[in-house]
JSON list of C-alpha atoms in Angstrom, two decimals:
[
{"chain": "A", "resi": 1, "resn": "UNK", "atom": "CA", "xyz": [113.80, 107.53, 120.51]},
{"chain": "A", "resi": 2, "resn": "UNK", "atom": "CA", "xyz": [110.08, 107.57, 120.35]},
{"chain": "A", "resi": 3, "resn": "UNK", "atom": "CA", "xyz": [108.67, 104.05, 120.37]},
{"chain": "A", "resi": 4, "resn": "UNK", "atom": "CA", "xyz": [105.61, 103.30, 118.32]},
{"chain": "A", "resi": 5, "resn": "UNK", "atom": "CA", "xyz": [103.38, 100.24, 119.37]},
{"chain": "A", "resi": 6, "resn": "UNK", "atom": "CA", "xyz": [100.73, 98.96, 117.15]},
{"chain": "A", "resi": 7, "resn": "UNK", "atom": "CA", "xyz": [97.87, 96.59, 118.10]},
{"chain": "A", "resi": 8, "resn": "UNK", "atom": "CA", "xyz": [96.97, 94.14, 117.27]},
{"chain": "A", "resi": 9, "resn": "UNK", "atom": "CA", "xyz": [99.88, 92.54, 115.38]},
{"chain": "A", "resi": 10, "resn": "UNK", "atom": "CA", "xyz": [97.60, 90.41, 113.30]},
{"chain": "A", "resi": 11, "resn": "UNK", "atom": "CA", "xyz": [93.81, 90.91, 112.70]},
{"chain": "A", "resi": 12, "resn": "UNK", "atom": "CA", "xyz": [91.40, 88.40, 111.01]},
{"chain": "A", "resi": 13, "resn": "UNK", "atom": "CA", "xyz": [88.45, 90.01, 109.37]},
{"chain": "A", "resi": 14, "resn": "UNK", "atom": "CA", "xyz": [85.82, 89.44, 106.67]},
{"chain": "A", "resi": 15, "resn": "UNK", "atom": "CA", "xyz": [84.96, 91.57, 103.69]},
{"chain": "A", "resi": 16, "resn": "UNK", "atom": "CA", "xyz": [82.57, 94.34, 104.77]},
{"chain": "A", "resi": 17, "resn": "UNK", "atom": "CA", "xyz": [83.80, 94.39, 108.42]},
{"chain": "A", "resi": 18, "resn": "UNK", "atom": "CA", "xyz": [84.86, 97.57, 110.20]},
{"chain": "A", "resi": 19, "resn": "UNK", "atom": "CA", "xyz": [88.46, 97.40, 111.10]},
{"chain": "A", "resi": 20, "resn": "UNK", "atom": "CA", "xyz": [90.34, 99.51, 113.63]},
{"chain": "A", "resi": 21, "resn": "UNK", "atom": "CA", "xyz": [94.15, 99.48, 114.16]},
{"chain": "A", "resi": 22, "resn": "UNK", "atom": "CA", "xyz": [95.69, 101.32, 117.16]},
{"chain": "A", "resi": 23, "resn": "UNK", "atom": "CA", "xyz": [99.09, 103.04, 117.31]},
{"chain": "A", "resi": 24, "resn": "UNK", "atom": "CA", "xyz": [100.51, 104.29, 120.53]},
{"chain": "A", "resi": 25, "resn": "UNK", "atom": "CA", "xyz": [103.52, 106.60, 120.92]},
{"chain": "A", "resi": 26, "resn": "UNK", "atom": "CA", "xyz": [105.81, 106.48, 123.88]},
{"chain": "A", "resi": 27, "resn": "UNK", "atom": "CA", "xyz": [105.53, 110.24, 124.30]},
{"chain": "A", "resi": 28, "resn": "UNK", "atom": "CA", "xyz": [103.50, 112.99, 122.62]},
{"chain": "A", "resi": 29, "resn": "UNK", "atom": "CA", "xyz": [103.92, 113.46, 118.94]},
{"chain": "A", "resi": 30, "resn": "UNK", "atom": "CA", "xyz": [101.06, 116.05, 118.46]},
{"chain": "A", "resi": 31, "resn": "UNK", "atom": "CA", "xyz": [99.54, 115.00, 115.08]},
{"chain": "A", "resi": 32, "resn": "UNK", "atom": "CA", "xyz": [102.68, 114.16, 113.38]},
{"chain": "A", "resi": 33, "resn": "UNK", "atom": "CA", "xyz": [101.67, 110.57, 112.29]},
{"chain": "A", "resi": 34, "resn": "UNK", "atom": "CA", "xyz": [101.32, 108.76, 109.03]},
{"chain": "A", "resi": 35, "resn": "UNK", "atom": "CA", "xyz": [99.74, 105.49, 108.07]},
{"chain": "A", "resi": 36, "resn": "UNK", "atom": "CA", "xyz": [100.98, 103.19, 105.27]},
{"chain": "A", "resi": 37, "resn": "UNK", "atom": "CA", "xyz": [99.60, 100.07, 103.56]},
{"chain": "A", "resi": 38, "resn": "UNK", "atom": "CA", "xyz": [102.10, 97.45, 102.21]},
{"chain": "A", "resi": 39, "resn": "UNK", "atom": "CA", "xyz": [101.32, 94.41, 100.14]},
{"chain": "A", "resi": 40, "resn": "UNK", "atom": "CA", "xyz": [103.83, 91.49, 99.65]},
{"chain": "A", "resi": 41, "resn": "UNK", "atom": "CA", "xyz": [106.64, 92.32, 97.25]},
{"chain": "A", "resi": 42, "resn": "UNK", "atom": "CA", "xyz": [105.57, 95.96, 96.95]},
{"chain": "A", "resi": 43, "resn": "UNK", "atom": "CA", "xyz": [106.73, 99.30, 98.41]},
{"chain": "A", "resi": 44, "resn": "UNK", "atom": "CA", "xyz": [104.57, 100.83, 101.06]},
{"chain": "A", "resi": 45, "resn": "UNK", "atom": "CA", "xyz": [101.79, 103.21, 100.09]},
{"chain": "A", "resi": 46, "resn": "UNK", "atom": "CA", "xyz": [100.96, 106.37, 102.09]},
{"chain": "A", "resi": 47, "resn": "UNK", "atom": "CA", "xyz": [97.35, 106.41, 103.24]},
{"chain": "A", "resi": 48, "resn": "UNK", "atom": "CA", "xyz": [97.05, 109.07, 105.91]},
{"chain": "A", "resi": 49, "resn": "UNK", "atom": "CA", "xyz": [99.31, 111.88, 107.00]},
{"chain": "A", "resi": 50, "resn": "UNK", "atom": "CA", "xyz": [99.17, 114.30, 109.81]},
{"chain": "A", "resi": 51, "resn": "UNK", "atom": "CA", "xyz": [96.98, 111.78, 111.72]},
{"chain": "A", "resi": 52, "resn": "UNK", "atom": "CA", "xyz": [93.84, 112.40, 109.80]},
{"chain": "A", "resi": 53, "resn": "UNK", "atom": "CA", "xyz": [94.57, 113.77, 106.30]},
{"chain": "A", "resi": 54, "resn": "UNK", "atom": "CA", "xyz": [93.60, 111.37, 103.57]},
{"chain": "A", "resi": 55, "resn": "UNK", "atom": "CA", "xyz": [96.18, 111.11, 100.92]},
{"chain": "A", "resi": 56, "resn": "UNK", "atom": "CA", "xyz": [94.98, 111.99, 97.46]},
{"chain": "A", "resi": 57, "resn": "UNK", "atom": "CA", "xyz": [93.50, 108.86, 95.65]},
{"chain": "A", "resi": 58, "resn": "UNK", "atom": "CA", "xyz": [93.03, 106.79, 98.69]},
{"chain": "A", "resi": 59, "resn": "UNK", "atom": "CA", "xyz": [89.51, 105.47, 99.12]},
{"chain": "A", "resi": 60, "resn": "UNK", "atom": "CA", "xyz": [87.29, 107.34, 101.71]},
{"chain": "A", "resi": 61, "resn": "UNK", "atom": "CA", "xyz": [86.77, 104.08, 103.59]},
{"chain": "A", "resi": 62, "resn": "UNK", "atom": "CA", "xyz": [90.14, 104.75, 105.14]},
{"chain": "A", "resi": 63, "resn": "UNK", "atom": "CA", "xyz": [90.28, 107.26, 107.94]},
{"chain": "A", "resi": 64, "resn": "UNK", "atom": "CA", "xyz": [92.70, 108.30, 110.68]},
{"chain": "A", "resi": 65, "resn": "UNK", "atom": "CA", "xyz": [92.18, 109.94, 114.02]},
{"chain": "A", "resi": 66, "resn": "UNK", "atom": "CA", "xyz": [94.04, 110.89, 117.29]},
{"chain": "A", "resi": 67, "resn": "UNK", "atom": "CA", "xyz": [96.53, 113.11, 118.67]},
{"chain": "A", "resi": 68, "resn": "UNK", "atom": "CA", "xyz": [99.22, 113.12, 121.40]},
{"chain": "A", "resi": 69, "resn": "UNK", "atom": "CA", "xyz": [99.97, 109.49, 122.02]},
{"chain": "A", "resi": 70, "resn": "UNK", "atom": "CA", "xyz": [97.07, 107.47, 120.74]},
{"chain": "A", "resi": 71, "resn": "UNK", "atom": "CA", "xyz": [95.99, 107.16, 117.09]},
{"chain": "A", "resi": 72, "resn": "UNK", "atom": "CA", "xyz": [93.63, 104.85, 115.11]},
{"chain": "A", "resi": 73, "resn": "UNK", "atom": "CA", "xyz": [93.30, 103.80, 111.53]},
{"chain": "A", "resi": 74, "resn": "UNK", "atom": "CA", "xyz": [89.82, 102.76, 110.52]},
{"chain": "A", "resi": 75, "resn": "UNK", "atom": "CA", "xyz": [88.62, 100.85, 107.42]},
{"chain": "A", "resi": 76, "resn": "UNK", "atom": "CA", "xyz": [84.86, 101.45, 107.46]},
{"chain": "A", "resi": 77, "resn": "UNK", "atom": "CA", "xyz": [84.11, 98.47, 105.22]},
{"chain": "A", "resi": 78, "resn": "UNK", "atom": "CA", "xyz": [86.94, 96.09, 104.45]},
{"chain": "A", "resi": 79, "resn": "UNK", "atom": "CA", "xyz": [87.43, 95.29, 100.68]},
{"chain": "A", "resi": 80, "resn": "UNK", "atom": "CA", "xyz": [89.31, 92.42, 99.20]},
{"chain": "A", "resi": 81, "resn": "UNK", "atom": "CA", "xyz": [92.11, 94.86, 98.13]},
{"chain": "A", "resi": 82, "resn": "UNK", "atom": "CA", "xyz": [92.64, 95.98, 101.75]},
{"chain": "A", "resi": 83, "resn": "UNK", "atom": "CA", "xyz": [94.27, 92.72, 102.94]},
{"chain": "A", "resi": 84, "resn": "UNK", "atom": "CA", "xyz": [97.76, 93.90, 103.62]},
{"chain": "A", "resi": 85, "resn": "UNK", "atom": "CA", "xyz": [100.13, 94.99, 106.37]},
{"chain": "A", "resi": 86, "resn": "UNK", "atom": "CA", "xyz": [99.60, 98.44, 107.86]},
{"chain": "A", "resi": 87, "resn": "UNK", "atom": "CA", "xyz": [102.27, 100.58, 109.46]},
{"chain": "A", "resi": 88, "resn": "UNK", "atom": "CA", "xyz": [102.21, 103.84, 111.49]},
{"chain": "A", "resi": 89, "resn": "UNK", "atom": "CA", "xyz": [105.09, 106.21, 111.41]},
{"chain": "A", "resi": 90, "resn": "UNK", "atom": "CA", "xyz": [105.82, 109.22, 113.74]},
{"chain": "A", "resi": 91, "resn": "UNK", "atom": "CA", "xyz": [107.67, 112.23, 112.40]},
{"chain": "A", "resi": 92, "resn": "UNK", "atom": "CA", "xyz": [107.57, 114.41, 115.41]},
{"chain": "A", "resi": 93, "resn": "UNK", "atom": "CA", "xyz": [111.14, 113.90, 116.52]},
{"chain": "A", "resi": 94, "resn": "UNK", "atom": "CA", "xyz": [113.73, 116.02, 114.85]},
{"chain": "A", "resi": 95, "resn": "UNK", "atom": "CA", "xyz": [115.16, 113.57, 112.21]},
{"chain": "A", "resi": 96, "resn": "UNK", "atom": "CA", "xyz": [114.45, 110.46, 114.49]},
{"chain": "A", "resi": 97, "resn": "UNK", "atom": "CA", "xyz": [111.53, 109.07, 112.59]},
{"chain": "A", "resi": 98, "resn": "UNK", "atom": "CA", "xyz": [110.17, 105.63, 113.63]},
{"chain": "A", "resi": 99, "resn": "UNK", "atom": "CA", "xyz": [107.71, 103.09, 112.35]},
{"chain": "A", "resi": 100, "resn": "UNK", "atom": "CA", "xyz": [105.38, 100.88, 114.34]},
{"chain": "A", "resi": 101, "resn": "UNK", "atom": "CA", "xyz": [105.97, 97.09, 114.05]},
{"chain": "A", "resi": 102, "resn": "UNK", "atom": "CA", "xyz": [103.03, 96.57, 111.71]},
{"chain": "A", "resi": 103, "resn": "UNK", "atom": "CA", "xyz": [99.50, 95.06, 111.75]},
{"chain": "A", "resi": 104, "resn": "UNK", "atom": "CA", "xyz": [98.74, 92.22, 109.23]},
{"chain": "A", "resi": 105, "resn": "UNK", "atom": "CA", "xyz": [95.14, 92.22, 108.24]},
{"chain": "A", "resi": 106, "resn": "UNK", "atom": "CA", "xyz": [94.16, 88.59, 107.09]},
{"chain": "A", "resi": 107, "resn": "UNK", "atom": "CA", "xyz": [91.14, 87.09, 105.61]},
{"chain": "A", "resi": 108, "resn": "UNK", "atom": "CA", "xyz": [88.89, 85.44, 108.28]},
{"chain": "B", "resi": 1, "resn": "UNK", "atom": "CA", "xyz": [105.18, 112.04, 87.40]},
{"chain": "B", "resi": 2, "resn": "UNK", "atom": "CA", "xyz": [107.40, 111.68, 90.41]},
{"chain": "B", "resi": 3, "resn": "UNK", "atom": "CA", "xyz": [109.51, 108.61, 90.18]},
{"chain": "B", "resi": 4, "resn": "UNK", "atom": "CA", "xyz": [112.25, 107.10, 92.33]},
{"chain": "B", "resi": 5, "resn": "UNK", "atom": "CA", "xyz": [114.13, 104.36, 90.48]},
{"chain": "B", "resi": 6, "resn": "UNK", "atom": "CA", "xyz": [116.53, 102.28, 92.48]},
{"chain": "B", "resi": 7, "resn": "UNK", "atom": "CA", "xyz": [119.44, 100.10, 91.24]},
{"chain": "B", "resi": 8, "resn": "UNK", "atom": "CA", "xyz": [119.14, 96.41, 90.93]},
{"chain": "B", "resi": 9, "resn": "UNK", "atom": "CA", "xyz": [119.48, 93.49, 93.34]},
{"chain": "B", "resi": 10, "resn": "UNK", "atom": "CA", "xyz": [122.86, 92.78, 94.69]},
{"chain": "B", "resi": 11, "resn": "UNK", "atom": "CA", "xyz": [124.48, 89.53, 95.96]},
{"chain": "B", "resi": 12, "resn": "UNK", "atom": "CA", "xyz": [127.67, 90.18, 98.05]},
{"chain": "B", "resi": 13, "resn": "UNK", "atom": "CA", "xyz": [129.94, 88.43, 100.43]},
{"chain": "B", "resi": 14, "resn": "UNK", "atom": "CA", "xyz": [130.56, 89.45, 103.91]},
{"chain": "B", "resi": 15, "resn": "UNK", "atom": "CA", "xyz": [133.26, 92.06, 104.28]},
{"chain": "B", "resi": 16, "resn": "UNK", "atom": "CA", "xyz": [132.54, 93.51, 100.76]},
{"chain": "B", "resi": 17, "resn": "UNK", "atom": "CA", "xyz": [131.63, 97.08, 100.06]},
{"chain": "B", "resi": 18, "resn": "UNK", "atom": "CA", "xyz": [128.45, 98.15, 98.24]},
{"chain": "B", "resi": 19, "resn": "UNK", "atom": "CA", "xyz": [126.72, 101.35, 97.03]},
{"chain": "B", "resi": 20, "resn": "UNK", "atom": "CA", "xyz": [123.07, 101.23, 95.94]},
{"chain": "B", "resi": 21, "resn": "UNK", "atom": "CA", "xyz": [121.45, 104.18, 94.24]},
{"chain": "B", "resi": 22, "resn": "UNK", "atom": "CA", "xyz": [118.09, 106.05, 93.94]},
{"chain": "B", "resi": 23, "resn": "UNK", "atom": "CA", "xyz": [117.47, 108.34, 91.03]},
{"chain": "B", "resi": 24, "resn": "UNK", "atom": "CA", "xyz": [114.67, 110.87, 91.23]},
{"chain": "B", "resi": 25, "resn": "UNK", "atom": "CA", "xyz": [112.69, 112.35, 88.39]},
{"chain": "B", "resi": 26, "resn": "UNK", "atom": "CA", "xyz": [109.60, 114.34, 87.81]},
{"chain": "B", "resi": 27, "resn": "UNK", "atom": "CA", "xyz": [110.38, 116.87, 90.48]},
{"chain": "B", "resi": 28, "resn": "UNK", "atom": "CA", "xyz": [112.98, 119.32, 91.74]},
{"chain": "B", "resi": 29, "resn": "UNK", "atom": "CA", "xyz": [115.50, 116.93, 93.26]},
{"chain": "B", "resi": 30, "resn": "UNK", "atom": "CA", "xyz": [116.65, 119.40, 95.84]},
{"chain": "B", "resi": 31, "resn": "UNK", "atom": "CA", "xyz": [113.11, 120.18, 97.09]},
{"chain": "B", "resi": 32, "resn": "UNK", "atom": "CA", "xyz": [112.59, 117.05, 99.24]},
{"chain": "B", "resi": 33, "resn": "UNK", "atom": "CA", "xyz": [114.69, 115.10, 101.70]},
{"chain": "B", "resi": 34, "resn": "UNK", "atom": "CA", "xyz": [115.46, 111.53, 100.63]},
{"chain": "B", "resi": 35, "resn": "UNK", "atom": "CA", "xyz": [115.18, 108.82, 103.27]},
{"chain": "B", "resi": 36, "resn": "UNK", "atom": "CA", "xyz": [116.28, 105.18, 103.28]},
{"chain": "B", "resi": 37, "resn": "UNK", "atom": "CA", "xyz": [114.22, 102.46, 104.85]},
{"chain": "B", "resi": 38, "resn": "UNK", "atom": "CA", "xyz": [115.29, 99.03, 105.61]},
{"chain": "B", "resi": 39, "resn": "UNK", "atom": "CA", "xyz": [113.00, 95.89, 105.61]},
{"chain": "B", "resi": 40, "resn": "UNK", "atom": "CA", "xyz": [114.64, 92.74, 106.69]},
{"chain": "B", "resi": 41, "resn": "UNK", "atom": "CA", "xyz": [113.06, 89.46, 105.44]},
{"chain": "B", "resi": 42, "resn": "UNK", "atom": "CA", "xyz": [109.58, 88.96, 107.00]},
{"chain": "B", "resi": 43, "resn": "UNK", "atom": "CA", "xyz": [109.98, 92.06, 109.20]},
{"chain": "B", "resi": 44, "resn": "UNK", "atom": "CA", "xyz": [108.75, 95.62, 109.56]},
{"chain": "B", "resi": 45, "resn": "UNK", "atom": "CA", "xyz": [110.04, 98.94, 108.19]},
{"chain": "B", "resi": 46, "resn": "UNK", "atom": "CA", "xyz": [112.99, 100.71, 109.77]},
{"chain": "B", "resi": 47, "resn": "UNK", "atom": "CA", "xyz": [113.95, 104.34, 109.02]},
{"chain": "B", "resi": 48, "resn": "UNK", "atom": "CA", "xyz": [117.71, 104.48, 108.58]},
{"chain": "B", "resi": 49, "resn": "UNK", "atom": "CA", "xyz": [118.39, 108.17, 107.85]},
{"chain": "B", "resi": 50, "resn": "UNK", "atom": "CA", "xyz": [117.88, 110.98, 105.46]},
{"chain": "B", "resi": 51, "resn": "UNK", "atom": "CA", "xyz": [119.78, 113.46, 103.39]},
{"chain": "B", "resi": 52, "resn": "UNK", "atom": "CA", "xyz": [118.94, 116.95, 102.15]},
{"chain": "B", "resi": 53, "resn": "UNK", "atom": "CA", "xyz": [119.95, 116.86, 98.49]},
{"chain": "B", "resi": 54, "resn": "UNK", "atom": "CA", "xyz": [120.40, 120.72, 98.46]},
{"chain": "B", "resi": 55, "resn": "UNK", "atom": "CA", "xyz": [123.36, 120.67, 100.86]},
{"chain": "B", "resi": 56, "resn": "UNK", "atom": "CA", "xyz": [124.01, 116.94, 101.46]},
{"chain": "B", "resi": 57, "resn": "UNK", "atom": "CA", "xyz": [123.28, 117.37, 105.16]},
{"chain": "B", "resi": 58, "resn": "UNK", "atom": "CA", "xyz": [122.41, 114.00, 106.70]},
{"chain": "B", "resi": 59, "resn": "UNK", "atom": "CA", "xyz": [120.76, 112.56, 109.86]},
{"chain": "B", "resi": 60, "resn": "UNK", "atom": "CA", "xyz": [120.94, 108.95, 110.83]},
{"chain": "B", "resi": 61, "resn": "UNK", "atom": "CA", "xyz": [118.92, 106.74, 113.17]},
{"chain": "B", "resi": 62, "resn": "UNK", "atom": "CA", "xyz": [121.14, 105.76, 116.08]},
{"chain": "B", "resi": 63, "resn": "UNK", "atom": "CA", "xyz": [120.60, 102.10, 114.94]},
{"chain": "B", "resi": 64, "resn": "UNK", "atom": "CA", "xyz": [122.37, 102.82, 111.71]},
{"chain": "B", "resi": 65, "resn": "UNK", "atom": "CA", "xyz": [124.82, 105.65, 112.57]},
{"chain": "B", "resi": 66, "resn": "UNK", "atom": "CA", "xyz": [128.33, 104.53, 111.72]},
{"chain": "B", "resi": 67, "resn": "UNK", "atom": "CA", "xyz": [127.18, 101.42, 109.78]},
{"chain": "B", "resi": 68, "resn": "UNK", "atom": "CA", "xyz": [126.02, 103.04, 106.63]},
{"chain": "B", "resi": 69, "resn": "UNK", "atom": "CA", "xyz": [126.71, 106.25, 104.69]},
{"chain": "B", "resi": 70, "resn": "UNK", "atom": "CA", "xyz": [124.04, 108.29, 102.81]},
{"chain": "B", "resi": 71, "resn": "UNK", "atom": "CA", "xyz": [125.12, 110.65, 100.09]},
{"chain": "B", "resi": 72, "resn": "UNK", "atom": "CA", "xyz": [123.74, 112.41, 97.05]},
{"chain": "B", "resi": 73, "resn": "UNK", "atom": "CA", "xyz": [124.82, 114.00, 93.69]},
{"chain": "B", "resi": 74, "resn": "UNK", "atom": "CA", "xyz": [122.32, 116.64, 92.78]},
{"chain": "B", "resi": 75, "resn": "UNK", "atom": "CA", "xyz": [123.86, 117.04, 89.36]},
{"chain": "B", "resi": 76, "resn": "UNK", "atom": "CA", "xyz": [122.49, 113.62, 88.43]},
{"chain": "B", "resi": 77, "resn": "UNK", "atom": "CA", "xyz": [119.54, 113.64, 90.88]},
{"chain": "B", "resi": 78, "resn": "UNK", "atom": "CA", "xyz": [120.74, 110.52, 92.61]},
{"chain": "B", "resi": 79, "resn": "UNK", "atom": "CA", "xyz": [121.00, 109.44, 96.17]},
{"chain": "B", "resi": 80, "resn": "UNK", "atom": "CA", "xyz": [123.07, 106.58, 97.45]},
{"chain": "B", "resi": 81, "resn": "UNK", "atom": "CA", "xyz": [123.34, 104.29, 100.41]},
{"chain": "B", "resi": 82, "resn": "UNK", "atom": "CA", "xyz": [126.65, 102.80, 100.99]},
{"chain": "B", "resi": 83, "resn": "UNK", "atom": "CA", "xyz": [128.33, 99.99, 103.15]},
{"chain": "B", "resi": 84, "resn": "UNK", "atom": "CA", "xyz": [132.12, 99.69, 103.60]},
{"chain": "B", "resi": 85, "resn": "UNK", "atom": "CA", "xyz": [131.90, 96.15, 105.03]},
{"chain": "B", "resi": 86, "resn": "UNK", "atom": "CA", "xyz": [128.81, 94.14, 104.62]},
{"chain": "B", "resi": 87, "resn": "UNK", "atom": "CA", "xyz": [127.52, 91.70, 107.16]},
{"chain": "B", "resi": 88, "resn": "UNK", "atom": "CA", "xyz": [125.02, 88.80, 106.76]},
{"chain": "B", "resi": 89, "resn": "UNK", "atom": "CA", "xyz": [122.60, 90.85, 108.90]},
{"chain": "B", "resi": 90, "resn": "UNK", "atom": "CA", "xyz": [122.61, 93.52, 106.18]},
{"chain": "B", "resi": 91, "resn": "UNK", "atom": "CA", "xyz": [120.48, 91.18, 104.03]},
{"chain": "B", "resi": 92, "resn": "UNK", "atom": "CA", "xyz": [117.27, 93.12, 103.41]},
{"chain": "B", "resi": 93, "resn": "UNK", "atom": "CA", "xyz": [115.23, 95.08, 101.07]},
{"chain": "B", "resi": 94, "resn": "UNK", "atom": "CA", "xyz": [116.18, 98.79, 101.02]},
{"chain": "B", "resi": 95, "resn": "UNK", "atom": "CA", "xyz": [113.81, 101.52, 99.89]},
{"chain": "B", "resi": 96, "resn": "UNK", "atom": "CA", "xyz": [114.38, 105.14, 99.30]},
{"chain": "B", "resi": 97, "resn": "UNK", "atom": "CA", "xyz": [111.50, 107.48, 99.81]},
{"chain": "B", "resi": 98, "resn": "UNK", "atom": "CA", "xyz": [110.55, 111.12, 99.75]},
{"chain": "B", "resi": 99, "resn": "UNK", "atom": "CA", "xyz": [107.70, 113.31, 101.11]},
{"chain": "B", "resi": 100, "resn": "UNK", "atom": "CA", "xyz": [106.02, 116.10, 99.29]},
{"chain": "B", "resi": 101, "resn": "UNK", "atom": "CA", "xyz": [103.66, 119.05, 99.76]},
{"chain": "B", "resi": 102, "resn": "UNK", "atom": "CA", "xyz": [102.08, 119.07, 103.22]},
{"chain": "B", "resi": 103, "resn": "UNK", "atom": "CA", "xyz": [104.12, 115.72, 103.96]},
{"chain": "B", "resi": 104, "resn": "UNK", "atom": "CA", "xyz": [107.75, 116.80, 104.10]},
{"chain": "B", "resi": 105, "resn": "UNK", "atom": "CA", "xyz": [108.63, 114.28, 106.80]},
{"chain": "B", "resi": 106, "resn": "UNK", "atom": "CA", "xyz": [106.39, 111.43, 105.80]},
{"chain": "B", "resi": 107, "resn": "UNK", "atom": "CA", "xyz": [106.93, 109.35, 102.67]},
{"chain": "B", "resi": 108, "resn": "UNK", "atom": "CA", "xyz": [104.57, 110.01, 99.68]},
{"chain": "B", "resi": 109, "resn": "UNK", "atom": "CA", "xyz": [106.83, 108.50, 97.00]},
{"chain": "B", "resi": 110, "resn": "UNK", "atom": "CA", "xyz": [108.80, 105.33, 97.26]},
{"chain": "B", "resi": 111, "resn": "UNK", "atom": "CA", "xyz": [111.39, 103.63, 95.08]},
{"chain": "B", "resi": 112, "resn": "UNK", "atom": "CA", "xyz": [110.64, 100.02, 94.00]},
{"chain": "B", "resi": 113, "resn": "UNK", "atom": "CA", "xyz": [113.22, 98.65, 96.51]},
{"chain": "B", "resi": 114, "resn": "UNK", "atom": "CA", "xyz": [116.68, 97.11, 96.14]},
{"chain": "B", "resi": 115, "resn": "UNK", "atom": "CA", "xyz": [117.28, 93.59, 97.49]},
{"chain": "B", "resi": 116, "resn": "UNK", "atom": "CA", "xyz": [120.63, 93.16, 99.04]},
{"chain": "B", "resi": 117, "resn": "UNK", "atom": "CA", "xyz": [121.67, 89.62, 99.89]},
{"chain": "B", "resi": 118, "resn": "UNK", "atom": "CA", "xyz": [124.85, 89.04, 101.85]},
{"chain": "B", "resi": 119, "resn": "UNK", "atom": "CA", "xyz": [126.09, 85.46, 102.03]},
{"chain": "B", "resi": 120, "resn": "UNK", "atom": "CA", "xyz": [129.32, 83.61, 102.07]}
]
């Protein structure tokens, strides 16, 4: 299986901060990576697909980059609504899709 | 509007069987694979497996192969996740999810989740 490792596991930040979350794959996944946001008690929400494609309706302060084994999710200016847990997901393997362990973005 | 509506919360005893459901609407049910995702209390997301509703072909994560069964009935636009003998460790929230245009293997639409509690 392809393992996905996110860092950090927890991030403390303030409103207005630029935030970067990293996701590393145990082998190359080309650009087959998605990012999700999950708030407590809610289903995850797709933010980014194919590493850098912004999902419709998602604010432009969210961006994704990377290819191969290293990827980043950046929030350019953190807003109160952005405090949540973020997950990456690879979908390169033939029906062996995996998520990262998650990064919780907390209020500093 | 695409919607995935899941069945309600369940409380079961170890050893009991269970089937939970996910009904799709607002799209052609056979157009997108349906996946199931587990989230244990306080933990992350785990992809369990998927089904192609057009032919009911399934794939499972090795972690879940043999422990659960995924099925679908396209005549009523519903997918299922089934256990034959529950364990306490099956206590979790379970989500169904589908992709969409340009995102066939990622998850654009999610059900609201079904909480399964297994306790003696």
